[in-house]
């Protein structure tokens, strides 16, 4: 199993099944603190540097919330232009500086490999909050925890499930990281539903294939959504070579209640890493699904706080001291 204390979390490649399940067991312990039924000051005096050089709502805020819920403080920088990176400072120098101020770093950056490069200069654990089209390991962990919990409602589990990954599988980093994590489980059936040109990269298909899973590549939603989990994604317009190229795919794959009724199973769980693009010409996951009990998107968000609390506790080596530092609610 991965030894978490003092380590960076840069890629899901670092994690095996035992490590994933250990993270989930610590995430479960975090639930009463996240729900504010209990309080802990286990990270009293610790500081998180939350560095977001690319837009984010939930990852940035939930990293900060998770650290605060463990009793720590958060310092943030948002946007490339407001940091010295805009003056030509290297990621290595930035890391040397920031790790002199903080006990842990969470970071998002538009370039693949940038968070790993930053980590070479850091003396404190660095957690990848998304590096360009490459990886988003904490999102994949929260997605997998959500899948486990959602299928648990139907008495099922991750092993043996059928998942349909839908939309922009080329640039969507969350589906890359999630597919790699799922490769540690057994007998998964993957249906990759993407337009020609946005299919899952071969490197990820190889990981899934080599794990012995069944994989089907299809280019239309009709007839291909009757899965236990339907994981929709946004067209990642910001990663296309041009807006003109992105426009070709805009609004191509939309799931609405009518599509759900026609093509999903009555028990299909709908997931999306968010944000969903609610502009009328995109709208890949319609608001008319908001009252569908199987829409898990806001439960994913809650599970994200648990996963990020667990990773801070593990990398800072306090996962067994959380109860010891409880204070009155
Ligand atoms: N899922 C996700 O990464 O959302 P944000 O871009 O809002 O952080």
mmCIF file of C-alpha atoms and ligand atoms in Angstrom:
data_model
loop_
_atom_site.group_PDB
_atom_site.id
_atom_site.type_symbol
_atom_site.label_atom_id
_atom_site.label_comp_id
_atom_site.label_asym_id
_atom_site.label_seq_id
_atom_site.Cartn_x
_atom_site.Cartn_y
_atom_site.Cartn_z
ATOM 1 C CA UNK A 1 0.000 0.000 0.000
ATOM 2 C CA UNK A 2 1.079 3.589 -0.701
ATOM 3 C CA UNK A 3 2.677 5.228 2.347
ATOM 4 C CA UNK A 4 0.885 8.550 2.442
ATOM 5 C CA UNK A 5 2.681 10.531 5.145
ATOM 6 C CA UNK A 6 4.823 13.310 3.670
ATOM 7 C CA UNK A 7 4.081 12.195 0.095
ATOM 8 C CA UNK A 8 2.646 14.095 -2.863
ATOM 9 C CA UNK A 9 -0.597 12.984 -4.514
ATOM 10 C CA UNK A 10 0.086 13.735 -8.175
ATOM 11 C CA UNK A 11 -1.463 10.874 -10.114
ATOM 12 C CA UNK A 12 -3.830 7.987 -9.580
ATOM 13 C CA UNK A 13 -0.952 5.818 -10.846
ATOM 14 C CA UNK A 14 0.405 6.006 -7.282
ATOM 15 C CA UNK A 15 -2.606 4.155 -5.874
ATOM 16 C CA UNK A 16 -3.482 0.470 -5.770
ATOM 17 C CA UNK A 17 -6.781 -1.003 -4.580
ATOM 18 C CA UNK A 18 -5.669 -1.278 -0.940
ATOM 19 C CA UNK A 19 -4.596 2.383 -0.958
ATOM 20 C CA UNK A 20 -7.912 3.465 -2.486
ATOM 21 C CA UNK A 21 -9.867 1.514 0.104
ATOM 22 C CA UNK A 22 -7.716 2.950 2.892
ATOM 23 C CA UNK A 23 -8.527 6.481 1.670
ATOM 24 C CA UNK A 24 -12.234 5.541 1.629
ATOM 25 C CA UNK A 25 -12.050 4.227 5.215
ATOM 26 C CA UNK A 26 -10.514 7.524 6.390
ATOM 27 C CA UNK A 27 -13.062 9.491 4.325
ATOM 28 C CA UNK A 28 -15.839 7.652 6.167
ATOM 29 C CA UNK A 29 -14.291 8.684 9.509
ATOM 30 C CA UNK A 30 -14.450 12.314 8.324
ATOM 31 C CA UNK A 31 -18.200 12.302 7.803
ATOM 32 C CA UNK A 32 -19.324 13.620 11.253
ATOM 33 C CA UNK A 33 -16.765 16.450 11.007
ATOM 34 C CA UNK A 34 -17.868 17.379 7.467
ATOM 35 C CA UNK A 35 -21.502 17.378 8.640
ATOM 36 C CA UNK A 36 -20.452 19.530 11.638
ATOM 37 C CA UNK A 37 -21.853 16.984 14.098
ATOM 38 C CA UNK A 38 -18.321 16.946 15.590
ATOM 39 C CA UNK A 39 -15.344 19.347 15.448
ATOM 40 C CA UNK A 40 -11.649 18.632 15.447
ATOM 41 C CA UNK A 41 -8.572 20.874 15.660
ATOM 42 C CA UNK A 42 -6.167 18.168 14.532
ATOM 43 C CA UNK A 43 -4.511 20.566 12.032
ATOM 44 C CA UNK A 44 -4.479 23.548 14.416
ATOM 45 C CA UNK A 45 -1.603 25.823 13.338
ATOM 46 C CA UNK A 46 -1.153 24.162 9.946
ATOM 47 C CA UNK A 47 -1.422 26.217 6.749
ATOM 48 C CA UNK A 48 -2.604 25.099 3.318
ATOM 49 C CA UNK A 49 -1.392 26.998 0.251
ATOM 50 C CA UNK A 50 -4.259 26.641 -2.215
ATOM 51 C CA UNK A 51 -2.779 27.617 -5.594
ATOM 52 C CA UNK A 52 -5.241 27.750 -8.475
ATOM 53 C CA UNK A 53 -3.750 28.962 -11.751
ATOM 54 C CA UNK A 54 -6.803 27.859 -13.749
ATOM 55 C CA UNK A 55 -10.531 28.469 -13.089
ATOM 56 C CA UNK A 56 -12.198 26.348 -10.435
ATOM 57 C CA UNK A 57 -15.161 26.550 -8.100
ATOM 58 C CA UNK A 58 -15.589 23.242 -6.291
ATOM 59 C CA UNK A 59 -12.065 21.854 -6.217
ATOM 60 C CA UNK A 60 -10.567 25.080 -4.863
ATOM 61 C CA UNK A 61 -13.290 25.746 -2.311
ATOM 62 C CA UNK A 62 -13.563 22.134 -1.179
ATOM 63 C CA UNK A 63 -9.786 21.822 -0.637
ATOM 64 C CA UNK A 64 -10.018 24.943 1.554
ATOM 65 C CA UNK A 65 -13.148 23.706 3.323
ATOM 66 C CA UNK A 66 -11.559 20.319 3.994
ATOM 67 C CA UNK A 67 -8.461 21.914 5.540
ATOM 68 C CA UNK A 68 -10.579 24.299 7.639
ATOM 69 C CA UNK A 69 -12.767 21.413 8.865
ATOM 70 C CA UNK A 70 -9.596 19.776 10.217
ATOM 71 C CA UNK A 71 -8.720 22.974 12.094
ATOM 72 C CA UNK A 72 -6.132 24.389 9.661
ATOM 73 C CA UNK A 73 -5.803 27.755 7.915
ATOM 74 C CA UNK A 74 -5.876 28.424 4.167
ATOM 75 C CA UNK A 75 -3.934 30.936 2.060
ATOM 76 C CA UNK A 76 -4.884 31.206 -1.600
ATOM 77 C CA UNK A 77 -3.699 32.539 -4.897
ATOM 78 C CA UNK A 78 -6.009 32.412 -7.891
ATOM 79 C CA UNK A 79 -5.166 33.066 -11.526
ATOM 80 C CA UNK A 80 -1.825 33.106 -13.285
ATOM 81 C CA UNK A 81 -1.740 36.907 -13.655
ATOM 82 C CA UNK A 82 -1.909 37.494 -9.901
ATOM 83 C CA UNK A 83 1.154 35.334 -9.191
ATOM 84 C CA UNK A 84 4.851 35.851 -9.904
ATOM 85 C CA UNK A 85 4.608 33.099 -12.542
ATOM 86 C CA UNK A 86 3.412 35.959 -14.767
ATOM 87 C CA UNK A 87 6.849 37.595 -14.243
ATOM 88 C CA UNK A 88 8.671 34.482 -15.408
ATOM 89 C CA UNK A 89 9.263 32.761 -12.069
ATOM 90 C CA UNK A 90 9.697 28.992 -12.489
ATOM 91 C CA UNK A 91 7.413 26.426 -10.890
ATOM 92 C CA UNK A 92 10.454 25.111 -8.991
ATOM 93 C CA UNK A 93 11.237 28.518 -7.436
ATOM 94 C CA UNK A 94 7.570 29.112 -6.662
ATOM 95 C CA UNK A 95 7.479 25.776 -4.848
ATOM 96 C CA UNK A 96 10.623 26.541 -2.840
ATOM 97 C CA UNK A 97 9.019 29.795 -1.707
ATOM 98 C CA UNK A 98 5.514 28.499 -1.008
ATOM 99 C CA UNK A 99 6.695 25.450 0.912
ATOM 100 C CA UNK A 100 8.559 27.816 3.267
ATOM 101 C CA UNK A 101 5.171 29.312 4.161
ATOM 102 C CA UNK A 102 2.857 26.305 4.196
ATOM 103 C CA UNK A 103 2.487 22.738 5.502
ATOM 104 C CA UNK A 104 0.640 21.445 2.436
ATOM 105 C CA UNK A 105 -0.121 22.616 -1.094
ATOM 106 C CA UNK A 106 -3.135 22.012 -3.327
ATOM 107 C CA UNK A 107 -2.561 23.160 -6.893
ATOM 108 C CA UNK A 108 -4.284 23.436 -10.280
ATOM 109 C CA UNK A 109 -2.460 24.520 -13.418
ATOM 110 C CA UNK A 110 -3.356 24.420 -17.140
ATOM 111 C CA UNK A 111 -0.253 22.439 -18.220
ATOM 112 C CA UNK A 112 0.063 18.645 -18.080
ATOM 113 C CA UNK A 113 2.883 17.665 -15.709
ATOM 114 C CA UNK A 114 3.065 21.128 -14.107
ATOM 115 C CA UNK A 115 2.013 20.014 -10.631
ATOM 116 C CA UNK A 116 4.642 17.259 -10.648
ATOM 117 C CA UNK A 117 7.242 19.822 -11.761
ATOM 118 C CA UNK A 118 6.184 22.130 -8.917
ATOM 119 C CA UNK A 119 6.476 19.240 -6.446
ATOM 120 C CA UNK A 120 10.186 18.823 -7.235
ATOM 121 C CA UNK A 121 10.773 22.113 -5.397
ATOM 122 C CA UNK A 122 8.399 21.532 -2.495
ATOM 123 C CA UNK A 123 9.335 20.271 0.973
ATOM 124 C CA UNK A 124 5.675 19.720 1.883
ATOM 125 C CA UNK A 125 3.011 17.418 0.385
ATOM 126 C CA UNK A 126 1.542 18.650 -2.902
ATOM 127 C CA UNK A 127 -1.887 17.486 -4.048
ATOM 128 C CA UNK A 128 -2.819 17.747 -7.720
ATOM 129 C CA UNK A 129 -6.087 19.632 -8.212
ATOM 130 C CA UNK A 130 -5.929 19.153 -11.993
ATOM 131 C CA UNK A 131 -3.026 19.598 -14.414
ATOM 132 C CA UNK A 132 -4.348 20.520 -17.838
ATOM 133 C CA UNK A 133 -5.820 17.583 -19.754
ATOM 134 C CA UNK A 134 -3.666 15.124 -17.805
ATOM 135 C CA UNK A 135 -5.106 14.098 -14.412
ATOM 136 C CA UNK A 136 -7.463 15.080 -11.623
ATOM 137 C CA UNK A 137 -6.788 12.440 -8.976
ATOM 138 C CA UNK A 138 -8.956 13.815 -6.157
ATOM 139 C CA UNK A 139 -11.920 14.092 -8.546
ATOM 140 C CA UNK A 140 -11.412 10.454 -9.571
ATOM 141 C CA UNK A 141 -11.324 9.365 -5.932
ATOM 142 C CA UNK A 142 -14.499 11.270 -5.098
ATOM 143 C CA UNK A 143 -16.151 9.861 -8.230
ATOM 144 C CA UNK A 144 -15.195 6.323 -7.241
ATOM 145 C CA UNK A 145 -16.434 6.829 -3.673
ATOM 146 C CA UNK A 146 -19.700 8.147 -5.141
ATOM 147 C CA UNK A 147 -20.019 5.123 -7.438
ATOM 148 C CA UNK A 148 -19.451 2.791 -4.471
ATOM 149 C CA UNK A 149 -22.085 4.555 -2.370
ATOM 150 C CA UNK A 150 -24.634 4.955 -5.177
ATOM 151 C CA UNK A 151 -24.412 1.314 -6.273
ATOM 152 C CA UNK A 152 -24.560 0.338 -2.601
ATOM 153 C CA UNK A 153 -28.114 1.745 -2.540
ATOM 154 C CA UNK A 154 -29.036 -1.032 -4.984
ATOM 155 C CA UNK A 155 -27.059 -3.730 -3.125
ATOM 156 C CA UNK A 156 -24.325 -3.720 -5.798
ATOM 157 C CA UNK A 157 -20.655 -2.730 -5.843
ATOM 158 C CA UNK A 158 -17.919 -1.544 -8.174
ATOM 159 C CA UNK A 159 -16.752 -5.022 -9.207
ATOM 160 C CA UNK A 160 -18.846 -6.250 -12.136
ATOM 161 C CA UNK A 161 -20.512 -2.914 -12.895
ATOM 162 C CA UNK A 162 -21.237 -1.346 -16.274
ATOM 163 C CA UNK A 163 -20.196 2.284 -16.741
ATOM 164 C CA UNK A 164 -20.899 4.508 -19.741
ATOM 165 C CA UNK A 165 -18.434 7.413 -20.031
ATOM 166 C CA UNK A 166 -19.996 10.053 -22.257
ATOM 167 C CA UNK A 167 -18.875 13.191 -24.080
ATOM 168 C CA UNK A 168 -15.404 14.655 -24.356
ATOM 169 C CA UNK A 169 -13.271 11.660 -23.401
ATOM 170 C CA UNK A 170 -10.201 13.093 -25.150
ATOM 171 C CA UNK A 171 -9.688 16.268 -23.137
ATOM 172 C CA UNK A 172 -11.724 15.359 -20.022
ATOM 173 C CA UNK A 173 -9.067 14.588 -17.419
ATOM 174 C CA UNK A 174 -11.569 13.258 -14.868
ATOM 175 C CA UNK A 175 -12.504 10.309 -17.076
ATOM 176 C CA UNK A 176 -8.817 9.512 -17.609
ATOM 177 C CA UNK A 177 -8.110 9.356 -13.885
ATOM 178 C CA UNK A 178 -11.359 7.497 -13.112
ATOM 179 C CA UNK A 179 -10.695 4.851 -15.793
ATOM 180 C CA UNK A 180 -7.260 4.216 -14.332
ATOM 181 C CA UNK A 181 -8.665 3.810 -10.813
ATOM 182 C CA UNK A 182 -11.354 1.435 -12.099
ATOM 183 C CA UNK A 183 -8.642 -0.727 -13.641
ATOM 184 C CA UNK A 184 -7.912 -1.973 -10.089
ATOM 185 C CA UNK A 185 -11.391 -3.492 -9.823
ATOM 186 C CA UNK A 186 -12.815 -6.657 -11.424
ATOM 187 C CA UNK A 187 -14.928 -7.360 -14.516
ATOM 188 C CA UNK A 188 -15.960 -3.835 -15.372
ATOM 189 C CA UNK A 189 -17.787 -3.176 -18.610
ATOM 190 C CA UNK A 190 -16.900 0.202 -20.134
ATOM 191 C CA UNK A 191 -18.946 1.845 -22.888
ATOM 192 C CA UNK A 192 -17.018 4.848 -24.201
ATOM 193 C CA UNK A 193 -19.620 7.105 -25.803
ATOM 194 C CA UNK A 194 -17.894 9.942 -27.664
ATOM 195 C CA UNK A 195 -17.995 11.616 -31.045
ATOM 196 C CA UNK A 196 -15.293 10.580 -33.502
ATOM 197 C CA UNK A 197 -12.364 12.822 -32.672
ATOM 198 C CA UNK A 198 -13.070 12.977 -28.927
ATOM 199 C CA UNK A 199 -12.692 9.297 -28.031
ATOM 200 C CA UNK A 200 -10.696 8.092 -25.038
ATOM 201 C CA UNK A 201 -6.913 8.280 -25.660
ATOM 202 C CA UNK A 202 -5.277 4.965 -26.554
ATOM 203 C CA UNK A 203 -2.976 5.160 -23.502
ATOM 204 C CA UNK A 204 -6.018 5.022 -21.194
ATOM 205 C CA UNK A 205 -7.728 2.305 -23.262
ATOM 206 C CA UNK A 206 -4.546 0.242 -22.925
ATOM 207 C CA UNK A 207 -4.675 0.487 -19.110
ATOM 208 C CA UNK A 208 -8.281 -0.668 -19.055
ATOM 209 C CA UNK A 209 -7.675 -3.407 -21.647
ATOM 210 C CA UNK A 210 -4.627 -4.704 -19.816
ATOM 211 C CA UNK A 211 -6.691 -4.967 -16.630
ATOM 212 C CA UNK A 212 -8.961 -7.398 -18.509
ATOM 213 C CA UNK A 213 -12.062 -5.207 -18.641
ATOM 214 C CA UNK A 214 -14.579 -5.255 -21.493
ATOM 215 C CA UNK A 215 -14.441 -2.011 -23.520
ATOM 216 C CA UNK A 216 -16.718 -0.864 -26.317
ATOM 217 C CA UNK A 217 -16.226 2.395 -28.259
ATOM 218 C CA UNK A 218 -19.374 3.950 -29.713
ATOM 219 C CA UNK A 219 -20.190 7.289 -31.319
ATOM 220 C CA UNK A 220 -23.859 7.769 -30.389
ATOM 221 C CA UNK A 221 -25.822 7.788 -27.136
ATOM 222 C CA UNK A 222 -28.926 6.054 -28.471
ATOM 223 C CA UNK A 223 -28.922 2.434 -27.348
ATOM 224 C CA UNK A 224 -25.685 2.867 -25.379
ATOM 225 C CA UNK A 225 -26.746 4.368 -22.032
ATOM 226 C CA UNK A 226 -28.329 1.361 -20.281
ATOM 227 C CA UNK A 227 -25.468 1.222 -17.762
ATOM 228 C CA UNK A 228 -25.310 1.162 -13.949
ATOM 229 C CA UNK A 229 -23.403 4.464 -14.039
ATOM 230 C CA UNK A 230 -23.755 7.062 -16.787
ATOM 231 C CA UNK A 231 -20.904 9.557 -16.377
ATOM 232 C CA UNK A 232 -21.505 12.619 -18.543
ATOM 233 C CA UNK A 233 -18.773 15.194 -19.264
ATOM 234 C CA UNK A 234 -18.593 18.733 -20.589
ATOM 235 C CA UNK A 235 -16.923 19.515 -23.916
ATOM 236 C CA UNK A 236 -13.639 20.989 -22.596
ATOM 237 C CA UNK A 237 -13.694 23.971 -24.969
ATOM 238 C CA UNK A 238 -10.716 25.641 -23.290
ATOM 239 C CA UNK A 239 -8.452 22.754 -24.357
ATOM 240 C CA UNK A 240 -9.313 22.738 -28.078
ATOM 241 C CA UNK A 241 -6.843 24.204 -30.585
ATOM 242 C CA UNK A 242 -9.529 26.724 -31.650
ATOM 243 C CA UNK A 243 -13.049 27.794 -30.714
ATOM 244 C CA UNK A 244 -14.135 26.852 -34.234
ATOM 245 C CA UNK A 245 -13.004 23.272 -33.587
ATOM 246 C CA UNK A 246 -14.811 23.174 -30.205
ATOM 247 C CA UNK A 247 -18.018 24.509 -31.780
ATOM 248 C CA UNK A 248 -18.223 21.384 -33.944
ATOM 249 C CA UNK A 249 -18.996 19.348 -30.825
ATOM 250 C CA UNK A 250 -21.010 21.856 -28.782
ATOM 251 C CA UNK A 251 -24.434 20.479 -27.850
ATOM 252 C CA UNK A 252 -23.800 17.149 -29.585
ATOM 253 C CA UNK A 253 -24.439 14.832 -26.636
ATOM 254 C CA UNK A 254 -27.223 16.049 -24.346
ATOM 255 C CA UNK A 255 -28.901 14.007 -21.619
ATOM 256 C CA UNK A 256 -32.366 15.187 -20.570
ATOM 257 C CA UNK A 257 -35.107 13.401 -18.654
ATOM 258 C CA UNK A 258 -36.601 12.283 -21.999
ATOM 259 C CA UNK A 259 -33.250 10.775 -23.079
ATOM 260 C CA UNK A 260 -32.880 9.186 -19.636
ATOM 261 C CA UNK A 261 -36.354 7.621 -19.878
ATOM 262 C CA UNK A 262 -35.712 6.364 -23.403
ATOM 263 C CA UNK A 263 -32.147 5.063 -23.130
ATOM 264 C CA UNK A 264 -31.027 4.570 -19.508
ATOM 265 C CA UNK A 265 -32.114 1.895 -17.019
ATOM 266 C CA UNK A 266 -34.599 3.065 -14.358
ATOM 267 C CA UNK A 267 -31.733 2.618 -11.856
ATOM 268 C CA UNK A 268 -28.934 4.230 -13.921
ATOM 269 C CA UNK A 269 -27.001 6.666 -11.733
ATOM 270 C CA UNK A 270 -26.171 9.924 -13.492
ATOM 271 C CA UNK A 271 -22.831 11.525 -12.668
ATOM 272 C CA UNK A 272 -20.895 14.544 -13.968
ATOM 273 C CA UNK A 273 -17.715 16.081 -12.516
ATOM 274 C CA UNK A 274 -19.249 19.572 -12.928
ATOM 275 C CA UNK A 275 -19.386 22.309 -13.964
ATOM 276 C CA UNK A 276 -22.119 21.377 -16.428
ATOM 277 C CA UNK A 277 -22.378 23.846 -19.271
ATOM 278 C CA UNK A 278 -25.890 25.229 -18.846
ATOM 279 C CA UNK A 279 -25.774 27.513 -21.896
ATOM 280 C CA UNK A 280 -28.721 26.607 -24.104
ATOM 281 C CA UNK A 281 -26.583 25.541 -27.061
ATOM 282 C CA UNK A 282 -24.487 23.172 -24.904
ATOM 283 C CA UNK A 283 -26.558 21.867 -21.962
ATOM 284 C CA UNK A 284 -25.102 18.360 -21.751
ATOM 285 C CA UNK A 285 -27.049 17.493 -18.568
ATOM 286 C CA UNK A 286 -30.433 19.181 -18.536
ATOM 287 C CA UNK A 287 -31.919 20.950 -15.526
ATOM 288 C CA UNK A 288 -35.078 18.876 -16.003
ATOM 289 C CA UNK A 289 -33.112 16.032 -14.350
ATOM 290 C CA UNK A 290 -32.669 17.996 -11.122
ATOM 291 C CA UNK A 291 -35.420 16.084 -9.279
ATOM 292 C CA UNK A 292 -34.324 12.676 -10.584
ATOM 293 C CA UNK A 293 -33.307 10.667 -7.475
ATOM 294 C CA UNK A 294 -30.556 9.013 -9.501
ATOM 295 C CA UNK A 295 -28.863 12.302 -10.325
ATOM 296 C CA UNK A 296 -25.792 12.049 -8.069
ATOM 297 C CA UNK A 297 -23.960 15.225 -9.083
ATOM 298 C CA UNK A 298 -24.476 17.090 -5.827
ATOM 299 C CA UNK A 299 -23.676 13.990 -3.764
ATOM 300 C CA UNK A 300 -20.366 13.826 -5.698
ATOM 301 C CA UNK A 301 -19.633 17.343 -4.451
ATOM 302 C CA UNK A 302 -20.216 16.329 -0.803
ATOM 303 C CA UNK A 303 -18.009 13.273 -1.204
ATOM 304 C CA UNK A 304 -15.257 15.576 -2.490
ATOM 305 C CA UNK A 305 -14.891 17.216 0.906
ATOM 306 C CA UNK A 306 -14.543 13.798 2.581
ATOM 307 C CA UNK A 307 -11.872 12.641 0.124
ATOM 308 C CA UNK A 308 -9.873 15.864 0.463
ATOM 309 C CA UNK A 309 -10.087 15.758 4.273
ATOM 310 C CA UNK A 310 -8.862 12.152 4.169
ATOM 311 C CA UNK A 311 -5.923 13.025 1.893
ATOM 312 C CA UNK A 312 -4.828 15.933 4.085
ATOM 313 C CA UNK A 313 -5.044 13.775 7.200
ATOM 314 C CA UNK A 314 -3.082 10.949 5.540
ATOM 315 C CA UNK A 315 -0.355 13.038 3.904
ATOM 316 C CA UNK A 316 0.134 15.044 7.099
ATOM 317 C CA UNK A 317 0.136 11.845 9.176
ATOM 318 C CA UNK A 318 -2.726 12.742 11.522
ATOM 319 C CA UNK A 319 -5.392 10.289 10.360
ATOM 320 C CA UNK A 320 -5.360 8.474 13.729
ATOM 321 C CA UNK A 321 -5.429 11.652 15.848
ATOM 322 C CA UNK A 322 -8.584 13.295 14.523
ATOM 323 C CA UNK A 323 -10.716 12.162 17.491
ATOM 324 C CA UNK A 324 -8.030 13.024 20.042
ATOM 325 C CA UNK A 325 -8.233 16.694 19.014
ATOM 326 C CA UNK A 326 -12.007 16.965 19.140
ATOM 327 C CA UNK A 327 -13.421 20.170 20.594
ATOM 328 C CA UNK A 328 -16.986 21.123 21.536
ATOM 329 C CA UNK A 329 -19.331 21.724 18.621
HETATM 330 N N1 LIG B 1 -14.941 19.177 -10.948
HETATM 331 C C1 LIG B 1 -14.133 20.261 -10.924
HETATM 332 O O1 LIG B 1 -12.907 20.138 -11.036
HETATM 333 O O2 LIG B 1 -14.771 21.453 -10.747
HETATM 334 P P1 LIG B 1 -14.048 22.866 -10.669
HETATM 335 O O3 LIG B 1 -13.432 23.133 -12.014
HETATM 336 O O4 LIG B 1 -15.130 23.844 -10.312
HETATM 337 O O5 LIG B 1 -12.989 22.787 -9.611
#
